[in-house]
Coordinates of N, CA, C and O in Angstrom, one line a residue:
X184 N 70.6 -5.0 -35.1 CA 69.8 -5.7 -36.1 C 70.6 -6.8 -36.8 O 70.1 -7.6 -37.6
X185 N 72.0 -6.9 -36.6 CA 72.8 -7.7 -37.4 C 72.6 -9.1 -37.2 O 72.7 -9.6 -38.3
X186 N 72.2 -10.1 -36.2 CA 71.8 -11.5 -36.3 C 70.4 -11.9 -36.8 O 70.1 -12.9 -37.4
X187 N 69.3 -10.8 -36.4 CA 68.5 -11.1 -37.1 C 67.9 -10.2 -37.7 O 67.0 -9.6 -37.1
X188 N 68.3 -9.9 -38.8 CA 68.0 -8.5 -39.8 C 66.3 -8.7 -40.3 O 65.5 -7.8 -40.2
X189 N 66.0 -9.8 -40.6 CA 64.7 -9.6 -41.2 C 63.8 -9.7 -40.6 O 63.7 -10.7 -39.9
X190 N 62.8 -8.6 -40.7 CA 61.8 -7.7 -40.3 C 60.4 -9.2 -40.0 O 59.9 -9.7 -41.0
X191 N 60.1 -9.4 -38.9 CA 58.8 -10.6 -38.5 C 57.8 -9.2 -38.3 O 57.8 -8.0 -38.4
X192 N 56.9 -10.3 -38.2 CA 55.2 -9.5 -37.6 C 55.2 -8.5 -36.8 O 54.7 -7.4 -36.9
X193 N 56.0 -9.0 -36.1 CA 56.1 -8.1 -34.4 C 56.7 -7.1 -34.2 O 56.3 -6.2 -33.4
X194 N 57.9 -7.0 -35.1 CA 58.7 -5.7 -35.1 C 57.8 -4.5 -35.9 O 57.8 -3.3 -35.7
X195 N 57.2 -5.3 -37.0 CA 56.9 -4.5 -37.9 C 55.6 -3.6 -37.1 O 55.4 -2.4 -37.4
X196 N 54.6 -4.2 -36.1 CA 53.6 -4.0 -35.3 C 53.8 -3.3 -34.5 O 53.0 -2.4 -34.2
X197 N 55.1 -3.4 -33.9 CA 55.3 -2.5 -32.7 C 55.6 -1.0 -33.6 O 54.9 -0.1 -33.2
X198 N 56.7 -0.4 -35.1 CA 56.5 0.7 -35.4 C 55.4 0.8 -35.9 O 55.4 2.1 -35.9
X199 N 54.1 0.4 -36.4 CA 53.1 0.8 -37.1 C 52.3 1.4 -35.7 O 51.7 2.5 -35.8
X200 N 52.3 0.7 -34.4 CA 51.4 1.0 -33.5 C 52.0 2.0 -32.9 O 51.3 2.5 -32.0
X201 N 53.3 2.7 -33.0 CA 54.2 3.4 -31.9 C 53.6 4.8 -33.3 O 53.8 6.0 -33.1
X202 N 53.0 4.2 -34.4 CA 52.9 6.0 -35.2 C 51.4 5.7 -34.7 O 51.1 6.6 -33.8
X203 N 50.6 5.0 -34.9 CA 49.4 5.3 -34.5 C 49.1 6.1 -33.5 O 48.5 7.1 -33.7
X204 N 49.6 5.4 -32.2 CA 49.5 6.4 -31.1 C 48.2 6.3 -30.3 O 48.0 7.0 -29.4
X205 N 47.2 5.2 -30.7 CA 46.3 4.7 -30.1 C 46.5 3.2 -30.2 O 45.5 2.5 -30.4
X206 N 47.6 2.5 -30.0 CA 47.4 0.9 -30.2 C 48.6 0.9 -28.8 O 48.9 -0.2 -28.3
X207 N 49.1 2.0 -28.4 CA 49.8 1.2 -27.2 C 49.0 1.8 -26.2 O 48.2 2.8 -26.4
X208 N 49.2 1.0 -24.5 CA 48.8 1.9 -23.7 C 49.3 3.3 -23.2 O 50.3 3.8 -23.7
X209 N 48.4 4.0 -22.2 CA 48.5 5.2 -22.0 C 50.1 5.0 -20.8 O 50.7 6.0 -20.4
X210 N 50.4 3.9 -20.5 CA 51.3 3.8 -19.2 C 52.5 4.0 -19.8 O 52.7 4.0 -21.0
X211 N 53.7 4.1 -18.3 CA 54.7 4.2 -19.4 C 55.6 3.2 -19.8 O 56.5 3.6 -20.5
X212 N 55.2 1.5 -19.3 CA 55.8 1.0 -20.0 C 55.7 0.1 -21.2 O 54.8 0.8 -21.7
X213 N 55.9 -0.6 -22.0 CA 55.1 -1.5 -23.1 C 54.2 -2.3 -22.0 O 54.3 -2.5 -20.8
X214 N 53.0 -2.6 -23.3 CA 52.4 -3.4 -22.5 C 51.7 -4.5 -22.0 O 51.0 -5.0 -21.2
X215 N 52.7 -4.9 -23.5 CA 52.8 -6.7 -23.9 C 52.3 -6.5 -25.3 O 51.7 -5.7 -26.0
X216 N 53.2 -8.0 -25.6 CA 52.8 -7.5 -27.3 C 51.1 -7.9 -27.7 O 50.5 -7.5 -28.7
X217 N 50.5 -8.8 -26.4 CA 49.2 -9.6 -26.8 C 48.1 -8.5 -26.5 O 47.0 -8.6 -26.9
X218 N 48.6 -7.4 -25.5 CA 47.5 -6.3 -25.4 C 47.7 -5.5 -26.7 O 46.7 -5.2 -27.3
X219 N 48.8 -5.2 -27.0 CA 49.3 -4.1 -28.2 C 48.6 -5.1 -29.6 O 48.0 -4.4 -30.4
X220 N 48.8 -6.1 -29.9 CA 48.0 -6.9 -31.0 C 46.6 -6.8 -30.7 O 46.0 -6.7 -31.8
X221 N 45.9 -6.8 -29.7 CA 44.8 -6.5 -29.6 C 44.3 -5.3 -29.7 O 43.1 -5.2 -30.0
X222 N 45.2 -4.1 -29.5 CA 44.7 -2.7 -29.7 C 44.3 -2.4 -31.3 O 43.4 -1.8 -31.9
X223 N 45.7 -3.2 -31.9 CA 45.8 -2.8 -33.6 C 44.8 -3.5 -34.1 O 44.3 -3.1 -35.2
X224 N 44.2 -5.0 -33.2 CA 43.3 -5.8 -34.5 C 42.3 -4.9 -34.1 O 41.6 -5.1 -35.1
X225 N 41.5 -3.7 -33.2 CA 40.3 -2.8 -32.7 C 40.4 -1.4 -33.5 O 39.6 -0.6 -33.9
X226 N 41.7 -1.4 -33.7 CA 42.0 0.0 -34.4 C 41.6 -0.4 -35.9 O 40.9 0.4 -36.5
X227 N 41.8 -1.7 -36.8 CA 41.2 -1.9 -37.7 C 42.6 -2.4 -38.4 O 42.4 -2.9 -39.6
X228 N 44.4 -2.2 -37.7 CA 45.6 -2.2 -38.3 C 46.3 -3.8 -38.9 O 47.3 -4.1 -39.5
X229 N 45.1 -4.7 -38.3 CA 45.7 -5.8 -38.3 C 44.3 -6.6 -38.8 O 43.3 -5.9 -39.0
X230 N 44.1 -8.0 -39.1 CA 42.6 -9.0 -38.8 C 43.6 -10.0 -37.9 O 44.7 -10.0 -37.6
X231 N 42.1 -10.9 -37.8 CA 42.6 -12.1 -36.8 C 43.3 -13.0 -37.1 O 43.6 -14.0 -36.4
X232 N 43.5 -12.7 -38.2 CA 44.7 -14.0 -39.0 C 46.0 -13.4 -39.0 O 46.8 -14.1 -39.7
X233 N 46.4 -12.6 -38.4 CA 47.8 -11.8 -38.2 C 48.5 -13.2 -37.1 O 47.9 -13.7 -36.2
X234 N 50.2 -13.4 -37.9 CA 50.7 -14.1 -37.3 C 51.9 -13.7 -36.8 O 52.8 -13.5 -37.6
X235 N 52.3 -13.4 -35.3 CA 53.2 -12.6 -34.7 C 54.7 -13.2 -35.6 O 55.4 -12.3 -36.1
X236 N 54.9 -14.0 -35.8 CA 56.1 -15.0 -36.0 C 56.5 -14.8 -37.5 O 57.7 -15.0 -37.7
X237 N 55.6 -14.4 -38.5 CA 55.4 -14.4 -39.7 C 56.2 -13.4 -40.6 O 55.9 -12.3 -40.5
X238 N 57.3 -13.6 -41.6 CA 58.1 -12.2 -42.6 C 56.8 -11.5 -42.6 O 55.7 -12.0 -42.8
X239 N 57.2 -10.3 -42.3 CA 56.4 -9.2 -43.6 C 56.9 -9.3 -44.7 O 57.9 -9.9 -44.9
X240 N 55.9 -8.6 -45.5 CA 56.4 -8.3 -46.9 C 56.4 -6.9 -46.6 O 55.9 -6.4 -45.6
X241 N 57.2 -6.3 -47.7 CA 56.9 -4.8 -47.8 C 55.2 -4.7 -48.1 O 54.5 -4.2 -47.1
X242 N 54.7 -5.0 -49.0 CA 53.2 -4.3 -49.2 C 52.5 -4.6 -47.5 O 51.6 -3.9 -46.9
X243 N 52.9 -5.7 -47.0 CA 51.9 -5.5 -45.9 C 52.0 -4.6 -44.5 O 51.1 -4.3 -43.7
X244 N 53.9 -4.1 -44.6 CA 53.6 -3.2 -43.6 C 53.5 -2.2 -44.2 O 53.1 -1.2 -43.5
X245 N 53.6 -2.0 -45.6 CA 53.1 -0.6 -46.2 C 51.8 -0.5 -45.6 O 51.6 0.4 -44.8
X246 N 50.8 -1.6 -46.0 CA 49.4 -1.3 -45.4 C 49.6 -0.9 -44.1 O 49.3 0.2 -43.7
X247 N 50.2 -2.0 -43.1 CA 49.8 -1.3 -41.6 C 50.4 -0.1 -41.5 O 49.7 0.6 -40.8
X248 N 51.4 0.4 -41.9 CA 51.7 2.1 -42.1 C 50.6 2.7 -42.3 O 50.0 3.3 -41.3
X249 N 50.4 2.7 -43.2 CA 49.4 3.7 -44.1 C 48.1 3.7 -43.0 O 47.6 4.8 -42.8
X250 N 47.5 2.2 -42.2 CA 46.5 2.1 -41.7 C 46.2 2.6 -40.5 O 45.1 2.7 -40.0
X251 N 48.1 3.4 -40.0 CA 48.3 3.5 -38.9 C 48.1 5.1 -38.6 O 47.7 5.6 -37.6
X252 N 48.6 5.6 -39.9 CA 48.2 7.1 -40.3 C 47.0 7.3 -40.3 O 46.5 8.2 -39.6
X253 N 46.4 6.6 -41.2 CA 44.6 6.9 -41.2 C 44.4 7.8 -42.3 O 43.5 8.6 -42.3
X254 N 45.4 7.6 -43.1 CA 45.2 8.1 -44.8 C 44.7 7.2 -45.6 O 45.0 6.0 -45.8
X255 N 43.4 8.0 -46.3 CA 42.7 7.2 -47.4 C 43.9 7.1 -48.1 O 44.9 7.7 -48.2
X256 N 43.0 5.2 -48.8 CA 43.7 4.9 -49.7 C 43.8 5.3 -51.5 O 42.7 5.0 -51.9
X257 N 44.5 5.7 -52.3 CA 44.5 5.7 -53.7 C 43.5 4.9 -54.2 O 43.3 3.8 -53.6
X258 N 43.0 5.0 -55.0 CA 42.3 4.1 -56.4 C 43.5 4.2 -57.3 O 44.2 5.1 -57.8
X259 N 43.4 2.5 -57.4 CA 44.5 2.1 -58.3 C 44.5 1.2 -59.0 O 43.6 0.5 -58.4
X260 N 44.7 0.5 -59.8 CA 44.3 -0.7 -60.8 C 46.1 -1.1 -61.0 O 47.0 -0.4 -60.7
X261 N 46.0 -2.4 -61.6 CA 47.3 -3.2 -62.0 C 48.0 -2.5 -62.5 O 49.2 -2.5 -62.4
X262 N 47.2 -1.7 -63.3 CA 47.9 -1.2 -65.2 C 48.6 -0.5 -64.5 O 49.8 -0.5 -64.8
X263 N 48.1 0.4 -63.2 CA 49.0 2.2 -62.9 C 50.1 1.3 -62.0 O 51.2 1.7 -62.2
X264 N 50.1 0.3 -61.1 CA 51.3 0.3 -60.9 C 52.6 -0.8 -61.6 O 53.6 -1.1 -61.1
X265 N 52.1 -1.3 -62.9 CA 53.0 -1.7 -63.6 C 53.8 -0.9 -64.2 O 55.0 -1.2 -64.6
X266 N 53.0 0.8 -64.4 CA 54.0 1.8 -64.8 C 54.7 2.0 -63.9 O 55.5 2.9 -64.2
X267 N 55.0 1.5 -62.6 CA 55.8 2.0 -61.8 C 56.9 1.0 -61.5 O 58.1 1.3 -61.3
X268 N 56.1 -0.5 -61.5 CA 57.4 -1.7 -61.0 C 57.1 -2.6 -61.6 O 56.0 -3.1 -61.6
X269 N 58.9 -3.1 -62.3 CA 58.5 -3.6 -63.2 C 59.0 -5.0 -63.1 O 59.7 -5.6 -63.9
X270 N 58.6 -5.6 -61.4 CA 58.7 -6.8 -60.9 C 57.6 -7.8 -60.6 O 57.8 -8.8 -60.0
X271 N 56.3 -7.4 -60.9 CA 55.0 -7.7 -59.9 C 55.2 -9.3 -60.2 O 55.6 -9.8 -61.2
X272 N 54.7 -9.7 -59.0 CA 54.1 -11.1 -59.1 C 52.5 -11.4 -58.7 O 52.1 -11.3 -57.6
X273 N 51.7 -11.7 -59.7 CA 50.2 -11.7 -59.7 C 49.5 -10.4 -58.4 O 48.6 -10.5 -57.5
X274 N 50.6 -9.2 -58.9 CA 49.1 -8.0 -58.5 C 48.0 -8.1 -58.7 O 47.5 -8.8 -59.5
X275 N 47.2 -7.0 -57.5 CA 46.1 -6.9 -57.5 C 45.8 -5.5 -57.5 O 46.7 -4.7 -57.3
X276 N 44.3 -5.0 -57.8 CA 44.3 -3.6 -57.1 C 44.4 -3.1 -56.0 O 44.4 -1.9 -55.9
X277 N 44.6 -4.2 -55.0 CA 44.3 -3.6 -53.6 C 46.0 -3.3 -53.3 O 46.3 -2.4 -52.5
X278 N 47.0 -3.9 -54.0 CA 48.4 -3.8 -54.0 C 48.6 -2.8 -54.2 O 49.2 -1.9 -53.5
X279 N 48.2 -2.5 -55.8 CA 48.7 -1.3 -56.5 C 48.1 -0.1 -55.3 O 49.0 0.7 -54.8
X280 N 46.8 0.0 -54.8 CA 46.2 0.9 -53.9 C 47.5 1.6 -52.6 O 47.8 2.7 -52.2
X281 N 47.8 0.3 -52.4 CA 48.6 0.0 -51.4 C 49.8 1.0 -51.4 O 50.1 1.8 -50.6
X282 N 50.4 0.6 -52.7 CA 51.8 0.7 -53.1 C 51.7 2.1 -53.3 O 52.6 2.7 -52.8
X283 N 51.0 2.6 -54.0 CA 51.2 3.8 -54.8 C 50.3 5.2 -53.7 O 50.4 6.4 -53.8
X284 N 49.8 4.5 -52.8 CA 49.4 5.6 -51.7 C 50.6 5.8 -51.2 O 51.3 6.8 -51.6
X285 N 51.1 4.8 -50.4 CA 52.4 4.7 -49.5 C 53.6 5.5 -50.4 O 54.2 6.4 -49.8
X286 N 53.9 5.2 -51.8 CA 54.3 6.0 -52.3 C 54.3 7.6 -52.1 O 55.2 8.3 -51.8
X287 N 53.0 7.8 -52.4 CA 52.5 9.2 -52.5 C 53.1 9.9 -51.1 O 53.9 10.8 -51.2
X288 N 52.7 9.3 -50.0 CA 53.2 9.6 -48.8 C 54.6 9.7 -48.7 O 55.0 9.7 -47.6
X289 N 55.8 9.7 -49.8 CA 56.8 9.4 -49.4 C 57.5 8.1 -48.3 O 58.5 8.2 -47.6
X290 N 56.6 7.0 -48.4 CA 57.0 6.1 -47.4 C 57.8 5.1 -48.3 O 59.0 5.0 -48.3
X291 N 56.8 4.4 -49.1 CA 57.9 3.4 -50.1 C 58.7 3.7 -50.5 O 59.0 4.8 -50.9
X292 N 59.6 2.4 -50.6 CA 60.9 2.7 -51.8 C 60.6 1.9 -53.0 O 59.9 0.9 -53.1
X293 N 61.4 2.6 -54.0 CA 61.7 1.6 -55.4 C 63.1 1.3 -55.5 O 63.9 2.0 -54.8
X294 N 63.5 0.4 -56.1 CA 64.8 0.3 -56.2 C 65.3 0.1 -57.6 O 64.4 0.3 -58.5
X295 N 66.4 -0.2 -58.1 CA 67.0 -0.3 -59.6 C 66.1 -1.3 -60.2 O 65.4 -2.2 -59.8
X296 N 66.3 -0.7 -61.4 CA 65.5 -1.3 -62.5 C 64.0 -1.2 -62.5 O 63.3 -2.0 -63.2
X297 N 63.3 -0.3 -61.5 CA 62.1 -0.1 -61.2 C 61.5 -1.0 -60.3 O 60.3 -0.8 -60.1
X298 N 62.2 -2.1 -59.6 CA 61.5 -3.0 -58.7 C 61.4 -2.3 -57.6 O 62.1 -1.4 -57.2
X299 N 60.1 -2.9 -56.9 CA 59.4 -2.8 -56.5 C 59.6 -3.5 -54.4 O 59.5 -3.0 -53.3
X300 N 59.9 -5.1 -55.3 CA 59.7 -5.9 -54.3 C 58.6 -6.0 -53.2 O 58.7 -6.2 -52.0
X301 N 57.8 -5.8 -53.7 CA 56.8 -6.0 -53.0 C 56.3 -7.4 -51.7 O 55.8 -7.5 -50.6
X302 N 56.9 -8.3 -52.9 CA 56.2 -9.5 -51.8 C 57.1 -10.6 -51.0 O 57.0 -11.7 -50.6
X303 N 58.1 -9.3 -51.0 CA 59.9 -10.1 -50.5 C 60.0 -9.4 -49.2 O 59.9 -8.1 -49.2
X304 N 60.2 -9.9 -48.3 CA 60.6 -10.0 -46.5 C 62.0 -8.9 -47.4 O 62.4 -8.8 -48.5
X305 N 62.3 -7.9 -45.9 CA 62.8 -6.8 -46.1 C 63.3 -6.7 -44.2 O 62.8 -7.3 -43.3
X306 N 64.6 -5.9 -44.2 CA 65.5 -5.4 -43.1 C 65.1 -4.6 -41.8 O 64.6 -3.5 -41.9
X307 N 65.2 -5.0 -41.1 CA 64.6 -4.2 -39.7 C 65.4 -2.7 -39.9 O 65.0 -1.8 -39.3
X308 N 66.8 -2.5 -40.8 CA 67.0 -1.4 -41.1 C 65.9 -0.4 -42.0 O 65.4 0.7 -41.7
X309 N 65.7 -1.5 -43.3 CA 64.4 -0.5 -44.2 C 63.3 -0.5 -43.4 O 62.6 0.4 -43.9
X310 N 62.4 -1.3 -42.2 CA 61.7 -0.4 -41.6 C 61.3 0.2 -41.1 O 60.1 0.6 -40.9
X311 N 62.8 0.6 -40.7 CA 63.0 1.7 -39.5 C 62.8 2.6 -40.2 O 61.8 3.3 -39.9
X312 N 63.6 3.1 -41.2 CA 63.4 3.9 -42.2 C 62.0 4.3 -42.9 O 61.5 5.4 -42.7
X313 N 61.5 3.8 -43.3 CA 59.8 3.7 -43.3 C 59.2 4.4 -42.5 O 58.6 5.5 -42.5
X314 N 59.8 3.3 -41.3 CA 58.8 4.3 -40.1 C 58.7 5.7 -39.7 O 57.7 6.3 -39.2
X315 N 60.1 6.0 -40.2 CA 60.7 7.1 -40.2 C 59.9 8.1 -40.9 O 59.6 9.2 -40.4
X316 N 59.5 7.7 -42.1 CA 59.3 8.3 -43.2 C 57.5 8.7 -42.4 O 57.0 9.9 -42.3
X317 N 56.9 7.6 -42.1 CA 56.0 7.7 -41.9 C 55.5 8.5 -40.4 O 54.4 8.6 -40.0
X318 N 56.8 9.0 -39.7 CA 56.0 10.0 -38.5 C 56.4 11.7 -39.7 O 55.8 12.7 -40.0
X319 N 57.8 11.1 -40.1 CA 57.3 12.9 -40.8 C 56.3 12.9 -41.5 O 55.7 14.0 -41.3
X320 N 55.6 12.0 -42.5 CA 54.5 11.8 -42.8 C 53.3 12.7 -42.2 O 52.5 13.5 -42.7
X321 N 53.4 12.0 -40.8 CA 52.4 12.2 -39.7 C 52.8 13.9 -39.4 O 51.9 14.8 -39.4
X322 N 53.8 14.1 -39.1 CA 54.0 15.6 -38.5 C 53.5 16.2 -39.6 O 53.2 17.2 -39.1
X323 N 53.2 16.3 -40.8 CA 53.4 17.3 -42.0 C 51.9 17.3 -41.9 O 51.4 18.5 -41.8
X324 N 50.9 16.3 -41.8 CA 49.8 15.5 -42.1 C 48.9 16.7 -41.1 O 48.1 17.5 -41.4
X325 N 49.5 16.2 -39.3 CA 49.1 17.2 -38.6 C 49.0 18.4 -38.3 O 48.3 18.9 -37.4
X326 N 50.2 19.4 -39.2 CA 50.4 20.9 -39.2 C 49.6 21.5 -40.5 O 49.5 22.7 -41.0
X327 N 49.0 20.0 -41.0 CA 47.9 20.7 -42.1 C 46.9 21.1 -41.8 O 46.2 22.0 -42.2
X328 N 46.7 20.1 -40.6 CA 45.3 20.0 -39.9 C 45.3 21.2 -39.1 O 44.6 22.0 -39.8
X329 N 45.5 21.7 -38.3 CA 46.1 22.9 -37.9 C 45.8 24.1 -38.0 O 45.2 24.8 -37.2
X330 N 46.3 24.6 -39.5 CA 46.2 25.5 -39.9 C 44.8 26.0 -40.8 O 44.8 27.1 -41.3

């Protein structure tokens, strides 16, 4: 990851679709990124304005995380996640929804001084980690279901 550390569309697509587990094919090799974009914009992970080429922000792969899991989202308003980070740049509710699910899930991070960073391009290291966060997520999710 060291020449190009920061996290585009694509990378971030490929772990959100590799937890979904319905956005790649059944075969065993990849199976292009324009079939796999197409699975996620059907799965509901992406819309048609998704630009392969494009930084994420953290809140937006938080969403495709979260969308990838298929965990409802929090009800959330500005106020509750200003208690949380104390960086926002013109939140919304759908952010705070966002943020404080992914939270809940153990997926987001916060960092010193309560920031957030929400709408700042982030490390192909922190989304591996994420991702990370988000199949234990998934394993805990499905041994609920289970039982």
């Amino acid at each position: 990851f060291k020449y190009r550390n920061v996290t585009d569309a694509t990378f971030g697509l490929r772990i959100a679709a590799a937890i979904s587990g319905t956005c790649c094919s059944a075969e065993k090799e990849y199976p292009g990124f324009s079939k796999m974009k197409a699975a996620a914009e059907a799965f509901g992970m992406i819309d048609k304005n998704f630009k392969s080429t494009a930084k994420l922000t953290r809140v937006d792969f938080y969403s495709m995380l979260l969308k990838a899991l298929g965990v409802p989202m929090l009800k959330a308003t500005v106020k509750d996640l200003e208690k949380v980070c104390s960086d926002l740049k013109a939140p919304t509710d759908e952010v705070a929804s966002i943020f404080l699910t992914a939270k809940k899930y153990n997926i987001a991070s916060r960092y010193s001084n309560k920031e957030c960073l929400l709408h700042m391009p982030f490390s192909k290291t922190e989304a591996a980690k994420w991702g990370s966060r988000a199949l234990t997520t998934k394993k805990v999710l499905e041994a609920a279901k289970v039982k």
